[in-house]
PDB file of C-alpha atoms in Angstrom:
ATOM      1  CA  ASN A   1     -41.979 -46.548  23.228  1.00 56.00           C
ATOM      2  CA  PHE A   2     -44.104 -48.938  25.332  1.00 58.00           C
ATOM      3  CA  THR A   3     -41.293 -51.452  25.743  1.00 64.00           C
ATOM      4  CA  ASP A   4     -38.946 -48.781  27.154  1.00 62.00           C
ATOM      5  CA  TYR A   5     -40.744 -48.976  30.497  1.00 65.00           C
ATOM      6  CA  ALA A   6     -39.348 -52.483  30.960  1.00 67.00           C
ATOM      7  CA  SER A   7     -35.962 -51.802  29.353  1.00 64.00           C
ATOM      8  CA  ARG A   8     -34.020 -52.444  32.565  1.00 67.00           C
ATOM      9  CA  LEU A   9     -35.782 -55.656  33.547  1.00 73.00           C
ATOM     10  CA  GLY A  10     -34.537 -59.148  32.803  1.00 78.00           C
ATOM     11  CA  LYS A  11     -35.275 -60.873  29.511  1.00 81.00           C
ATOM     12  CA  SER A  12     -38.115 -62.969  30.941  1.00 84.00           C
ATOM     13  CA  ARG A  13     -39.865 -59.910  32.431  1.00 81.00           C
ATOM     14  CA  ARG A  14     -39.409 -57.963  29.181  1.00 78.00           C
ATOM     15  CA  ASN A  15     -41.042 -60.806  27.249  1.00 82.00           C
ATOM     16  CA  ASP A  16     -43.992 -60.782  29.665  1.00 83.00           C
ATOM     17  CA  TRP A  17     -44.265 -57.009  29.214  1.00 77.00           C
ATOM     18  CA  LYS A  18     -44.403 -57.402  25.416  1.00 77.00           C
ATOM     19  CA  LYS A  19     -47.333 -59.820  25.742  1.00 79.00           C
ATOM     20  CA  ILE A  20     -49.601 -57.096  27.144  1.00 78.00           C
ATOM     21  CA  GLN A  21     -48.436 -54.400  24.718  1.00 73.00           C
ATOM     22  CA  GLY A  22     -51.330 -55.151  22.372  1.00 72.00           C
ATOM     23  CA  ARG A  23     -53.856 -54.052  25.008  1.00 76.00           C
ATOM     24  CA  PHE A  24     -52.665 -50.463  24.720  1.00 72.00           C
ATOM     25  CA  ARG A  25     -52.639 -47.963  21.908  1.00 69.00           C
ATOM     26  CA  GLN A  26     -49.363 -46.060  21.542  1.00 62.00           C
ATOM     27  CA  GLN A  27     -49.650 -42.322  20.962  1.00 59.00           C
ATOM     28  CA  ASN A  28     -46.465 -40.784  19.585  1.00 54.00           C
ATOM     29  CA  PHE A  29     -45.710 -37.308  20.832  1.00 51.00           C
ATOM     30  CA  GLN A  30     -42.672 -35.555  19.425  1.00 53.00           C
ATOM     31  CA  GLU A  31     -41.315 -32.810  21.638  1.00 60.00           C
ATOM     32  CA  ASN A  32     -38.305 -30.685  20.797  1.00 69.00           C
ATOM     33  CA  PRO A  33     -35.568 -32.460  22.793  1.00 68.00           C
ATOM     34  CA  MET A  34     -33.653 -29.196  23.186  1.00 72.00           C
ATOM     35  CA  GLN A  35     -36.355 -28.023  25.576  1.00 76.00           C
ATOM     36  CA  LEU A  36     -34.681 -30.379  28.030  1.00 79.00           C
ATOM     37  CA  PHE A  37     -31.446 -28.391  27.793  1.00 81.00           C
ATOM     38  CA  ALA A  38     -32.722 -25.846  30.326  1.00 78.00           C
ATOM     39  CA  LEU A  39     -33.308 -28.690  32.784  1.00 81.00           C
ATOM     40  CA  ILE A  40     -29.642 -29.650  32.532  1.00 85.00           C
ATOM     41  CA  LYS A  41     -28.530 -26.135  33.476  1.00 80.00           C
ATOM     42  CA  ASP A  42     -31.032 -26.009  36.324  1.00 80.00           C
ATOM     43  CA  GLN A  43     -29.727 -29.315  37.664  1.00 81.00           C
ATOM     44  CA  LEU A  44     -26.107 -28.148  37.512  1.00 79.00           C
ATOM     45  CA  ARG A  45     -26.752 -24.615  38.756  1.00 68.00           C
ATOM     46  CA  SER A  46     -25.485 -25.382  42.245  1.00 51.00           C
ATOM     47  CA  THR A  47     -21.936 -25.846  40.952  1.00 53.00           C
ATOM     48  CA  LEU A  48     -19.514 -22.939  40.770  1.00 54.00           C
ATOM     49  CA  PRO A  49     -19.208 -21.292  37.345  1.00 54.00           C
ATOM     50  CA  ALA A  50     -15.959 -22.595  35.861  1.00 62.00           C
ATOM     51  CA  THR A  51     -14.595 -19.504  34.133  1.00 73.00           C
ATOM     52  CA  ALA A  52     -11.265 -20.814  32.826  1.00 77.00           C
ATOM     53  CA  TRP A  53     -12.857 -24.125  31.871  1.00 79.00           C
ATOM     54  CA  SER A  54     -15.647 -22.267  30.043  1.00 82.00           C
ATOM     55  CA  LYS A  55     -13.170 -20.364  27.880  1.00 82.00           C
ATOM     56  CA  HIS A  56     -11.268 -23.538  27.081  1.00 83.00           C
ATOM     57  CA  VAL A  57     -14.239 -25.647  25.963  1.00 85.00           C
ATOM     58  CA  ARG A  58     -15.819 -22.751  24.056  1.00 83.00           C
ATOM     59  CA  LYS A  59     -12.580 -22.406  22.089  1.00 84.00           C
ATOM     60  CA  GLU A  60     -12.551 -26.162  21.464  1.00 85.00           C
ATOM     61  CA  CYS A  61     -16.019 -26.011  19.914  1.00 84.00           C
ATOM     62  CA  THR A  62     -15.271 -23.094  17.585  1.00 80.00           C
ATOM     63  CA  GLY A  63     -14.845 -25.304  14.500  1.00 75.00           C
ATOM     64  CA  VAL A  64     -17.876 -27.507  15.195  1.00 83.00           C
ATOM     65  CA  GLY A  65     -20.751 -26.609  12.917  1.00 79.00           C
ATOM     66  CA  VAL A  66     -24.139 -26.798  14.636  1.00 78.00           C
ATOM     67  CA  ALA A  67     -27.616 -25.898  13.479  1.00 72.00           C
ATOM     68  CA  ASN A  68     -28.582 -22.227  13.916  1.00 71.00           C
ATOM     69  CA  SER A  69     -31.453 -23.298  16.149  1.00 69.00           C
ATOM     70  CA  VAL A  70     -28.938 -24.844  18.567  1.00 76.00           C
ATOM     71  CA  LYS A  71     -26.301 -22.079  18.763  1.00 76.00           C
ATOM     72  CA  ASP A  72     -28.215 -20.045  21.331  1.00 73.00           C
ATOM     73  CA  TYR A  73     -27.961 -22.890  23.831  1.00 72.00           C
ATOM     74  CA  LEU A  74     -24.187 -22.461  24.030  1.00 71.00           C
ATOM     75  CA  VAL A  75     -24.125 -18.843  25.232  1.00 69.00           C
ATOM     76  CA  ASP A  76     -23.285 -19.670  28.859  1.00 71.00           C
ATOM     77  CA  VAL A  77     -21.370 -22.957  28.894  1.00 77.00           C
ATOM     78  CA  GLY A  78     -19.704 -22.283  32.256  1.00 72.00           C
ATOM     79  CA  ASN A  79     -22.841 -23.373  34.089  1.00 78.00           C
ATOM     80  CA  LEU A  80     -22.599 -26.768  32.385  1.00 84.00           C
ATOM     81  CA  PHE A  81     -19.436 -27.842  34.227  1.00 84.00           C
ATOM     82  CA  PRO A  82     -18.412 -30.659  34.227  1.00 85.00           C
ATOM     83  CA  LEU A  83     -20.447 -31.462  31.077  1.00 90.00           C
ATOM     84  CA  HIS A  84     -18.591 -30.613  27.877  1.00 91.00           C
ATOM     85  CA  PRO A  85     -20.876 -28.515  25.607  1.00 90.00           C
ATOM     86  CA  MET A  86     -21.076 -31.284  22.983  1.00 92.00           C
ATOM     87  CA  ALA A  87     -22.084 -33.806  25.635  1.00 94.00           C
ATOM     88  CA  ALA A  88     -24.649 -31.352  27.011  1.00 91.00           C
ATOM     89  CA  LEU A  89     -26.151 -30.837  23.548  1.00 91.00           C
ATOM     90  CA  ALA A  90     -26.296 -34.562  22.822  1.00 94.00           C
ATOM     91  CA  LEU A  91     -27.795 -35.505  26.193  1.00 93.00           C
ATOM     92  CA  PRO A  92     -31.371 -34.224  25.651  1.00 90.00           C
ATOM     93  CA  VAL A  93     -31.449 -35.690  22.126  1.00 91.00           C
ATOM     94  CA  LEU A  94     -30.387 -39.095  23.431  1.00 92.00           C
ATOM     95  CA  SER A  95     -32.819 -38.883  26.357  1.00 90.00           C
ATOM     96  CA  ALA A  96     -35.679 -38.188  23.950  1.00 86.00           C
ATOM     97  CA  ARG A  97     -34.805 -40.706  21.248  1.00 86.00           C
ATOM     98  CA  VAL A  98     -33.422 -43.600  23.265  1.00 86.00           C
ATOM     99  CA  GLY A  99     -34.974 -42.994  26.674  1.00 78.00           C
ATOM    100  CA  GLN A 100     -38.074 -41.393  28.144  1.00 80.00           C
ATOM    101  CA  ASN A 101     -37.305 -37.675  27.905  1.00 79.00           C
ATOM    102  CA  GLU A 102     -37.194 -35.989  31.338  1.00 84.00           C
ATOM    103  CA  ARG A 103     -37.235 -39.285  33.208  1.00 87.00           C
ATOM    104  CA  THR A 104     -34.089 -40.561  31.481  1.00 89.00           C
ATOM    105  CA  LEU A 105     -32.406 -37.162  31.642  1.00 90.00           C
ATOM    106  CA  PHE A 106     -32.912 -36.827  35.404  1.00 90.00           C
ATOM    107  CA  SER A 107     -31.854 -40.423  35.868  1.00 92.00           C
ATOM    108  CA  PHE A 108     -28.553 -39.699  34.130  1.00 94.00           C
ATOM    109  CA  LEU A 109     -27.984 -36.490  36.100  1.00 92.00           C
ATOM    110  CA  SER A 110     -28.918 -37.678  39.570  1.00 90.00           C
ATOM    111  CA  SER A 111     -28.938 -41.489  39.844  1.00 92.00           C
ATOM    112  CA  ARG A 112     -26.072 -43.728  40.905  1.00 91.00           C
ATOM    113  CA  GLU A 113     -26.364 -45.929  37.836  1.00 93.00           C
ATOM    114  CA  PRO A 114     -23.224 -46.993  35.949  1.00 93.00           C
ATOM    115  CA  PHE A 115     -22.034 -44.296  33.521  1.00 94.00           C
ATOM    116  CA  SER A 116     -24.344 -41.658  34.982  1.00 94.00           C
ATOM    117  CA  LEU A 117     -23.075 -38.173  35.847  1.00 92.00           C
ATOM    118  CA  ARG A 118     -22.683 -39.160  39.492  1.00 91.00           C
ATOM    119  CA  ASP A 119     -20.698 -42.229  38.477  1.00 93.00           C
ATOM    120  CA  PHE A 120     -18.387 -39.951  36.482  1.00 92.00           C
ATOM    121  CA  LEU A 121     -17.948 -37.605  39.450  1.00 86.00           C
ATOM    122  CA  ASN A 122     -17.160 -40.519  41.734  1.00 87.00           C
ATOM    123  CA  SER A 123     -14.643 -41.940  39.279  1.00 84.00           C
ATOM    124  CA  LYS A 124     -12.834 -38.586  39.184  1.00 73.00           C
ATOM    125  CA  LEU A 125     -13.023 -38.117  42.962  1.00 59.00           C
ATOM    126  CA  LEU A 126     -14.564 -34.673  42.620  1.00 55.00           C
ATOM    127  CA  ASP A 127     -14.640 -33.894  46.327  1.00 52.00           C
ATOM    128  CA  GLU A 128     -12.475 -30.771  46.161  1.00 52.00           C
ATOM    129  CA  PRO A 129     -13.801 -27.260  45.500  1.00 48.00           C
ATOM    130  CA  LEU A 130     -14.776 -27.216  41.813  1.00 49.00           C
ATOM    131  CA  ILE A 131     -12.785 -24.078  41.180  1.00 45.00           C
ATOM    132  CA  LYS A 132      -9.614 -26.214  41.576  1.00 47.00           C
ATOM    133  CA  LEU A 133     -10.788 -28.793  39.082  1.00 48.00           C
ATOM    134  CA  GLU A 134     -11.196 -26.807  35.873  1.00 52.00           C
ATOM    135  CA  SER A 135      -9.160 -29.298  33.881  1.00 59.00           C
ATOM    136  CA  ASP A 136      -9.731 -31.631  30.961  1.00 69.00           C
ATOM    137  CA  GLU A 137      -9.484 -34.648  33.242  1.00 77.00           C
ATOM    138  CA  HIS A 138     -12.650 -33.511  35.004  1.00 81.00           C
ATOM    139  CA  THR A 139     -14.649 -32.867  31.837  1.00 88.00           C
ATOM    140  CA  LEU A 140     -17.408 -35.322  30.981  1.00 93.00           C
ATOM    141  CA  ARG A 141     -17.129 -35.669  27.220  1.00 95.00           C
ATOM    142  CA  ILE A 142     -19.568 -37.074  24.697  1.00 96.00           C
ATOM    143  CA  ASP A 143     -18.030 -40.564  24.524  1.00 96.00           C
ATOM    144  CA  TRP A 144     -18.931 -41.110  28.217  1.00 96.00           C
ATOM    145  CA  LEU A 145     -22.627 -41.049  27.244  1.00 96.00           C
ATOM    146  CA  TYR A 146     -22.289 -44.050  24.937  1.00 96.00           C
ATOM    147  CA  ASP A 147     -22.326 -46.763  27.593  1.00 94.00           C
ATOM    148  CA  TYR A 148     -25.226 -45.192  29.479  1.00 94.00           C
ATOM    149  CA  PHE A 149     -27.486 -45.027  26.421  1.00 93.00           C
ATOM    150  CA  PHE A 150     -26.154 -47.779  24.152  1.00 92.00           C
ATOM    151  CA  GLY A 151     -24.325 -50.122  26.512  1.00 85.00           C
ATOM    152  CA  SER A 152     -27.487 -52.117  27.195  1.00 76.00           C
ATOM    153  CA  GLU A 153     -28.918 -54.290  24.431  1.00 68.00           C
ATOM    154  CA  SER A 154     -32.392 -53.681  25.884  1.00 58.00           C
ATOM    155  CA  ARG A 155     -32.440 -49.981  25.012  1.00 64.00           C
ATOM    156  CA  ALA A 156     -34.289 -49.355  21.759  1.00 61.00           C
ATOM    157  CA  SER A 157     -33.613 -46.463  19.395  1.00 66.00           C
ATOM    158  CA  ASP A 158     -36.469 -44.633  17.715  1.00 64.00           C
ATOM    159  CA  SER A 159     -35.983 -45.758  14.091  1.00 71.00           C
ATOM    160  CA  PRO A 160     -34.561 -48.681  12.080  1.00 76.00           C
ATOM    161  CA  SER A 161     -31.734 -46.524  10.714  1.00 79.00           C
ATOM    162  CA  SER A 162     -30.764 -45.438  14.240  1.00 83.00           C
ATOM    163  CA  ARG A 163     -30.814 -49.015  15.482  1.00 84.00           C
ATOM    164  CA  GLN A 164     -28.601 -49.989  12.566  1.00 88.00           C
ATOM    165  CA  LEU A 165     -26.159 -47.196  13.457  1.00 89.00           C
ATOM    166  CA  VAL A 166     -25.958 -48.412  17.051  1.00 89.00           C
ATOM    167  CA  ALA A 167     -25.491 -52.005  15.883  1.00 89.00           C
ATOM    168  CA  ARG A 168     -22.624 -50.947  13.618  1.00 91.00           C
ATOM    169  CA  SER A 169     -20.903 -49.112  16.454  1.00 92.00           C
ATOM    170  CA  ARG A 170     -21.247 -52.106  18.764  1.00 92.00           C
ATOM    171  CA  GLN A 171     -19.753 -54.311  16.081  1.00 91.00           C
ATOM    172  CA  ALA A 172     -16.836 -51.878  15.702  1.00 92.00           C
ATOM    173  CA  LEU A 173     -16.233 -51.939  19.468  1.00 93.00           C
ATOM    174  CA  ARG A 174     -16.305 -55.732  19.511  1.00 91.00           C
ATOM    175  CA  LYS A 175     -13.796 -55.741  16.677  1.00 89.00           C
ATOM    176  CA  LEU A 176     -11.524 -53.520  18.758  1.00 90.00           C
ATOM    177  CA  SER A 177     -11.941 -55.741  21.816  1.00 88.00           C
ATOM    178  CA  ASP A 178     -10.832 -58.764  19.786  1.00 85.00           C
ATOM    179  CA  SER A 179      -7.717 -56.962  18.616  1.00 76.00           C
ATOM    180  CA  SER A 180      -4.421 -57.100  20.505  1.00 70.00           C
ATOM    181  CA  GLU A 181      -3.518 -53.598  19.279  1.00 70.00           C
ATOM    182  CA  ASN A 182      -6.396 -51.580  20.722  1.00 68.00           C
ATOM    183  CA  LEU A 183      -5.819 -48.370  22.689  1.00 84.00           C
ATOM    184  CA  PRO A 184      -8.211 -46.500  25.038  1.00 88.00           C
ATOM    185  CA  LEU A 185      -8.448 -43.583  22.590  1.00 93.00           C
ATOM    186  CA  GLU A 186      -9.674 -45.936  19.857  1.00 94.00           C
ATOM    187  CA  PHE A 187     -12.675 -47.003  21.921  1.00 94.00           C
ATOM    188  CA  ARG A 188     -13.423 -43.378  22.822  1.00 95.00           C
ATOM    189  CA  LEU A 189     -13.181 -42.339  19.196  1.00 95.00           C
ATOM    190  CA  VAL A 190     -15.585 -45.026  17.942  1.00 94.00           C
ATOM    191  CA  LYS A 191     -18.098 -44.067  20.638  1.00 95.00           C
ATOM    192  CA  ALA A 192     -17.784 -40.345  19.863  1.00 95.00           C
ATOM    193  CA  VAL A 193     -18.282 -40.931  16.124  1.00 95.00           C
ATOM    194  CA  ALA A 194     -21.406 -43.005  16.801  1.00 94.00           C
ATOM    195  CA  LEU A 195     -22.949 -40.365  19.082  1.00 95.00           C
ATOM    196  CA  ILE A 196     -22.136 -37.427  16.801  1.00 94.00           C
ATOM    197  CA  GLU A 197     -23.678 -39.273  13.863  1.00 92.00           C
ATOM    198  CA  PHE A 198     -26.708 -40.379  15.907  1.00 93.00           C
ATOM    199  CA  THR A 199     -27.516 -36.798  16.995  1.00 92.00           C
ATOM    200  CA  SER A 200     -26.534 -35.067  13.743  1.00 90.00           C
ATOM    201  CA  GLY A 201     -30.094 -34.828  12.435  1.00 87.00           C
ATOM    202  CA  THR A 202     -31.156 -32.641  15.356  1.00 86.00           C
ATOM    203  CA  LEU A 203     -27.934 -30.789  16.115  1.00 89.00           C
ATOM    204  CA  GLY A 204     -26.665 -30.242  12.575  1.00 87.00           C
ATOM    205  CA  TRP A 205     -23.062 -31.290  13.174  1.00 89.00           C
ATOM    206  CA  LYS A 206     -21.095 -33.839  11.144  1.00 89.00           C
ATOM    207  CA  THR A 207     -18.569 -36.513  12.048  1.00 90.00           C
ATOM    208  CA  SER A 208     -15.727 -34.344  10.776  1.00 89.00           C
ATOM    209  CA  ILE A 209     -12.235 -34.385  12.227  1.00 89.00           C
ATOM    210  CA  GLN A 210     -12.929 -30.928  13.735  1.00 90.00           C
ATOM    211  CA  ALA A 211     -16.019 -32.193  15.559  1.00 91.00           C
ATOM    212  CA  ILE A 212     -14.285 -35.365  16.746  1.00 93.00           C
ATOM    213  CA  GLN A 213     -11.292 -33.393  17.999  1.00 92.00           C
ATOM    214  CA  ALA A 214     -13.534 -30.973  19.895  1.00 91.00           C
ATOM    215  CA  ALA A 215     -15.549 -33.849  21.338  1.00 93.00           C
ATOM    216  CA  LEU A 216     -12.493 -35.698  22.656  1.00 93.00           C
ATOM    217  CA  GLY A 217     -10.106 -32.793  23.307  1.00 90.00           C
ATOM    218  CA  THR A 218      -7.297 -34.704  21.590  1.00 88.00           C
ATOM    219  CA  GLU A 219      -4.219 -33.282  19.913  1.00 88.00           C
ATOM    220  CA  THR A 220      -4.464 -33.178  16.112  1.00 88.00           C
ATOM    221  CA  SER A 221      -1.507 -35.465  15.408  1.00 91.00           C
ATOM    222  CA  GLN A 222      -2.615 -38.094  17.923  1.00 91.00           C
ATOM    223  CA  LEU A 223      -6.171 -38.024  16.605  1.00 92.00           C
ATOM    224  CA  GLN A 224      -5.073 -38.320  12.982  1.00 92.00           C
ATOM    225  CA  ASP A 225      -2.787 -41.269  13.772  1.00 93.00           C
ATOM    226  CA  THR A 226      -5.632 -43.020  15.581  1.00 93.00           C
ATOM    227  CA  LEU A 227      -8.075 -42.361  12.739  1.00 92.00           C
ATOM    228  CA  ASP A 228      -5.577 -43.701  10.206  1.00 92.00           C
ATOM    229  CA  SER A 229      -5.097 -46.858  12.276  1.00 91.00           C
ATOM    230  CA  LEU A 230      -8.854 -47.443  12.642  1.00 92.00           C
ATOM    231  CA  MET A 231      -9.469 -46.917   8.932  1.00 91.00           C
ATOM    232  CA  GLN A 232      -6.628 -49.227   7.995  1.00 91.00           C
ATOM    233  CA  ARG A 233      -8.256 -51.961  10.095  1.00 89.00           C
ATOM    234  CA  LYS A 234     -11.720 -51.110   8.677  1.00 89.00           C
ATOM    235  CA  VAL A 235     -13.074 -50.197  12.115  1.00 90.00           C
ATOM    236  CA  LEU A 236     -13.982 -46.765  10.701  1.00 89.00           C
ATOM    237  CA  ILE A 237     -14.424 -45.680   7.109  1.00 88.00           C
ATOM    238  CA  SER A 238     -14.159 -42.247   5.539  1.00 86.00           C
ATOM    239  CA  ARG A 239     -16.738 -40.655   3.281  1.00 80.00           C
ATOM    240  CA  ARG A 240     -16.964 -37.239   1.705  1.00 71.00           C
ATOM    241  CA  GLU A 241     -20.016 -34.976   1.852  1.00 61.00           C
ATOM    242  CA  GLY A 242     -18.369 -31.654   1.124  1.00 55.00           C
ATOM    243  CA  THR A 243     -16.010 -32.384   4.033  1.00 58.00           C
ATOM    244  CA  GLU A 244     -14.471 -35.658   5.130  1.00 63.00           C
ATOM    245  CA  ASN A 245     -16.614 -37.486   7.654  1.00 71.00           C
ATOM    246  CA  PHE A 246     -15.959 -40.719   9.514  1.00 71.00           C
ATOM    247  CA  VAL A 247     -18.521 -43.445  10.235  1.00 73.00           C
ATOM    248  CA  ASN A 248     -18.669 -46.991  11.524  1.00 73.00           C
ATOM    249  CA  PRO A 249     -18.822 -49.333   8.485  1.00 68.00           C
TER     250      PRO A 249
END
């Protein structure tokens, strides 16, 4: 999108940018976002393969249904450390639909921007040998991506329905912020639901309790209690499409 090139400028500069948009003709080119997946592995190749971590996250993702065209990308998840497989799958889709493909992907992986991969590593103080850090605490999960891609009002999604989905999730997060009963897991859950739903068309997964649990690595009882609380307060709603799925109202 033409306006994406000015997405990180101030409001005044973005308005100036929009004024010249009419001088250019936009050519839409749709590339399979999963082609970017190989770039993620190449970027992370310098890290040590996390064998124990790989087994753990692969087991977590067993119950997550993904499209057949995506399954082959999860053969060697160890080389993705510290990216959880669901975060790694969502990243190229988000980079293509919300950002500028390779440019946004590399920016997330290598820049020092807030909520980038490097920001995550710094927040977890990953300065020890990686082989000692094969734990859940050092796993970048899908909810971390939310603030990088949707935290800024200036980022534009690629369709009206997608923009509506993002708007609903932001409204749900504001509702949580205004509540005196909110918990960190509730914010993470709302963000995970939004990202799973946003990428479902490409990746084939649903916002089922199995997918949410795999995405967050949360115990079943704790997750169910949190879901029940969010639905009771109308922050999330449940709908059935063969299985029970959860969405922002």
